[in-house]
Amino acid sequence: MRIAVVQFNSGKSKEENLDFIKGKIDKYSGKQDLVIFPEYSMIKPDFNDRNYMIDVSESITGQFVEEIRSMTMKREIAVIGNFVESRGQTEKPFNTSFAIDNMGILFGKYQKLHLFDSYGYMESKVYNEGLRRPEVISINGIPFGMEICYDIRFPELSRLYALKGAQMITIQAGFFKGEYKLETWTALLKSIAMTNGVFVVASGQSGPEFIGHSTVISPAGKVIEELGEDEEDITVKIDMSEVTSYRENVKVLTARRRDFYDISGL
């Protein structure tokens, strides 16, 4: 599967961000099967202004997602994006990822379950925690699950995806800078890959506030491609047979001792 991972620093203009996204879709049409954009790619959030976030939010059938959907259909390329999903004029919105195939069909949606209320940030002031049950979806025959940023600190989610058949996990992030944050990011991504035997494809925000470092990691924990802090892209082709090979050798799913640690739901 051919994947483009886009790393950019979104701004406060939905129109400019949308034009940037459409430009990338156009760029990779016919060259890649899937383009992944980071968290906050619709608009940069303001964690201190709930009303602002409500005002900029849109429904899944709103202009932002619809224009991307139309573009994927015209350019015959799949997209995983992120937007501020409206819950009405008075309720905090969701931080939502969406997946659109190369025929323009919306085939997946994930609402961020774990909100970033750490290190002085309070995402829960302006977003509502997700209410949809995470689902494994497929693109080009490849089953995968979607996560958003802070979700990667909760191993139950990626394990749930793997046990439901996921062979790839996509991560969209605006991972804020701070002490040991890059080390944390890298360690968690590798852990998700190796402990579940999945490819990890992570797209991050660039710019002064964020670490960037969009990354693609193999099931064995090999960093296939990694960016720095600047605005740039990864293009990579992944071989899904590596998932089967790794899981046959390292039985991270089948050798679990559920007689000692039977976790409800897992």
Short mmCIF file of C-alpha atoms in Angstrom, two decimals, residues 19-179:
data_model
loop_
_atom_site.label_atom_id
_atom_site.label_comp_id
_atom_site.label_asym_id
_atom_site.label_seq_id
_atom_site.Cartn_x
_atom_site.Cartn_y
_atom_site.Cartn_z
CA ASP A 19 -6.93 24.73 0.21
CA PHE A 20 -3.67 23.26 1.53
CA ILE A 21 -5.29 19.85 2.04
CA LYS A 22 -6.86 19.87 -1.42
CA GLY A 23 -3.49 20.78 -2.90
CA LYS A 24 -1.89 17.73 -1.27
CA ILE A 25 -4.70 15.49 -2.49
CA ASP A 26 -4.12 16.80 -5.99
CA LYS A 27 -0.35 16.32 -5.65
CA TYR A 28 -0.58 12.66 -4.68
CA SER A 29 -3.39 11.64 -7.02
CA GLY A 30 -2.25 8.65 -9.07
CA LYS A 31 0.92 8.31 -7.01
CA GLN A 32 -0.36 7.18 -3.61
CA ASP A 33 -3.32 5.12 -2.39
CA LEU A 34 -3.90 7.05 0.83
CA VAL A 35 -3.07 10.49 2.23
CA ILE A 36 -3.11 11.09 6.00
CA PHE A 37 -3.35 14.54 7.57
CA PRO A 38 -2.63 15.47 11.22
CA GLU A 39 -4.89 16.40 14.11
CA TYR A 40 -6.19 19.99 14.05
CA SER A 41 -5.85 20.06 10.25
CA MET A 42 -9.24 21.77 9.88
CA ILE A 43 -8.33 24.60 12.24
CA LYS A 44 -5.92 25.31 15.06
CA PRO A 45 -7.86 25.06 18.36
CA ASP A 46 -8.16 27.62 21.11
CA PHE A 47 -8.28 25.73 24.40
CA ASN A 48 -9.45 28.85 26.24
CA ASP A 49 -12.47 29.69 24.10
CA ARG A 50 -15.29 27.15 24.12
CA ASN A 51 -17.62 29.40 22.12
CA TYR A 52 -15.03 29.83 19.38
CA MET A 53 -14.68 26.07 19.01
CA ILE A 54 -18.46 25.65 18.88
CA ASP A 55 -18.67 28.36 16.22
CA VAL A 56 -16.02 26.82 13.94
CA SER A 57 -17.38 23.27 14.29
CA GLU A 58 -19.20 21.59 11.41
CA SER A 59 -21.27 18.48 10.85
CA ILE A 60 -19.84 15.51 8.98
CA THR A 61 -21.86 16.74 5.98
CA GLY A 62 -20.52 20.29 6.29
CA GLN A 63 -18.34 22.17 3.82
CA PHE A 64 -14.95 21.01 5.12
CA VAL A 65 -15.54 17.26 4.90
CA GLU A 66 -17.74 17.54 1.81
CA GLU A 67 -15.09 19.40 -0.19
CA ILE A 68 -12.49 16.81 0.77
CA ARG A 69 -14.91 14.01 -0.11
CA SER A 70 -15.54 15.58 -3.52
CA MET A 71 -11.80 15.95 -4.10
CA THR A 72 -11.08 12.30 -3.25
CA MET A 73 -13.72 11.20 -5.74
CA LYS A 74 -12.31 13.39 -8.52
CA ARG A 75 -8.69 12.43 -7.83
CA GLU A 76 -9.43 8.77 -6.95
CA ILE A 77 -7.39 8.73 -3.76
CA ALA A 78 -8.33 7.90 -0.16
CA VAL A 79 -7.93 10.37 2.72
CA ILE A 80 -7.84 10.24 6.50
CA GLY A 81 -8.58 13.69 7.89
CA ASN A 82 -9.52 15.42 11.13
CA PHE A 83 -12.13 18.05 11.94
CA VAL A 84 -14.11 19.76 14.69
CA GLU A 85 -17.42 17.88 14.72
CA SER A 86 -20.44 19.91 15.79
CA ARG A 87 -22.85 18.83 18.51
CA GLY A 88 -25.12 21.82 18.08
CA GLN A 89 -24.94 25.50 19.02
CA THR A 90 -24.47 25.02 22.76
CA GLU A 91 -22.54 21.76 23.21
CA LYS A 92 -18.78 21.23 23.04
CA PRO A 93 -17.77 19.59 19.74
CA PHE A 94 -15.90 16.34 19.17
CA ASN A 95 -12.32 16.01 17.97
CA THR A 96 -13.05 13.65 15.09
CA SER A 97 -11.11 11.72 12.46
CA PHE A 98 -12.76 10.57 9.24
CA ALA A 99 -11.84 8.17 6.45
CA ILE A 100 -12.95 8.64 2.84
CA ASP A 101 -12.16 6.13 0.11
CA ASN A 102 -11.08 6.79 -3.47
CA MET A 103 -14.70 6.86 -4.65
CA GLY A 104 -15.62 9.64 -2.24
CA ILE A 105 -17.43 7.36 0.20
CA LEU A 106 -17.14 8.19 3.90
CA PHE A 107 -16.44 4.76 5.39
CA GLY A 108 -15.12 5.51 8.87
CA LYS A 109 -15.29 8.00 11.72
CA TYR A 110 -13.54 8.08 15.08
CA GLN A 111 -14.14 10.52 17.94
CA LYS A 112 -11.13 11.12 20.20
CA LEU A 113 -11.73 9.15 23.39
CA HIS A 114 -8.96 10.53 25.62
CA LEU A 115 -8.73 14.30 25.90
CA PHE A 116 -5.42 16.00 26.66
CA ASP A 117 -5.81 17.47 30.16
CA SER A 118 -2.11 17.45 31.05
CA TYR A 119 0.93 19.72 31.29
CA GLY A 120 -1.24 22.80 31.68
CA TYR A 121 -3.48 22.08 28.69
CA MET A 122 -7.21 21.43 29.12
CA GLU A 123 -8.63 20.01 25.93
CA SER A 124 -11.81 19.07 27.77
CA LYS A 125 -12.66 22.76 28.19
CA VAL A 126 -13.48 23.01 24.50
CA TYR A 127 -14.00 19.41 23.30
CA ASN A 128 -16.35 16.65 24.40
CA GLU A 129 -14.85 13.20 24.85
CA GLY A 130 -15.79 10.71 22.16
CA LEU A 131 -19.00 8.71 22.47
CA ARG A 132 -18.63 6.34 19.51
CA ARG A 133 -17.26 2.85 20.00
CA PRO A 134 -13.95 2.46 18.10
CA GLU A 135 -14.24 0.29 15.00
CA VAL A 136 -11.81 -1.52 12.74
CA ILE A 137 -12.37 -0.44 9.14
CA SER A 138 -10.68 -1.46 5.89
CA ILE A 139 -9.05 0.26 2.95
CA ASN A 140 -7.73 -1.67 -0.06
CA GLY A 141 -8.37 -4.82 1.96
CA ILE A 142 -6.22 -3.64 4.88
CA PRO A 143 -7.99 -3.52 8.27
CA PHE A 144 -6.96 -0.61 10.49
CA GLY A 145 -7.95 1.53 13.44
CA MET A 146 -7.70 5.28 14.00
CA GLU A 147 -6.30 7.07 17.05
CA ILE A 148 -5.75 10.74 17.86
CA CYS A 149 -2.71 12.04 19.74
CA TYR A 150 -3.22 11.51 23.51
CA ASP A 151 -4.92 8.18 22.74
CA ILE A 152 -1.48 6.61 22.23
CA ARG A 153 -0.87 6.74 25.99
CA PHE A 154 -3.70 4.24 26.51
CA PRO A 155 -2.58 0.80 25.28
CA GLU A 156 -6.04 -0.70 25.64
CA LEU A 157 -7.22 1.08 22.49
CA SER A 158 -4.52 -0.22 20.16
CA ARG A 159 -4.82 -3.70 21.69
CA LEU A 160 -8.57 -3.62 21.11
CA TYR A 161 -7.98 -2.75 17.47
CA ALA A 162 -5.41 -5.53 17.04
CA LEU A 163 -7.68 -8.14 18.61
CA LYS A 164 -10.44 -7.03 16.26
CA GLY A 165 -8.18 -7.69 13.29
CA ALA A 166 -6.38 -4.39 12.65
CA GLN A 167 -3.05 -4.69 10.83
CA MET A 168 -2.36 -0.96 10.80
CA ILE A 169 -3.05 1.89 13.21
CA THR A 170 -3.17 5.46 11.98
CA ILE A 171 -2.41 8.26 14.41
CA GLN A 172 -3.17 11.93 13.87
CA ALA A 173 -1.48 14.22 16.34
CA GLY A 174 -0.74 17.72 17.48
CA PHE A 175 1.89 16.56 19.97
CA PHE A 176 2.93 19.60 22.00
CA LYS A 177 6.59 20.24 22.71
CA GLY A 178 7.99 19.78 26.21
CA GLU A 179 10.55 17.92 28.26
#
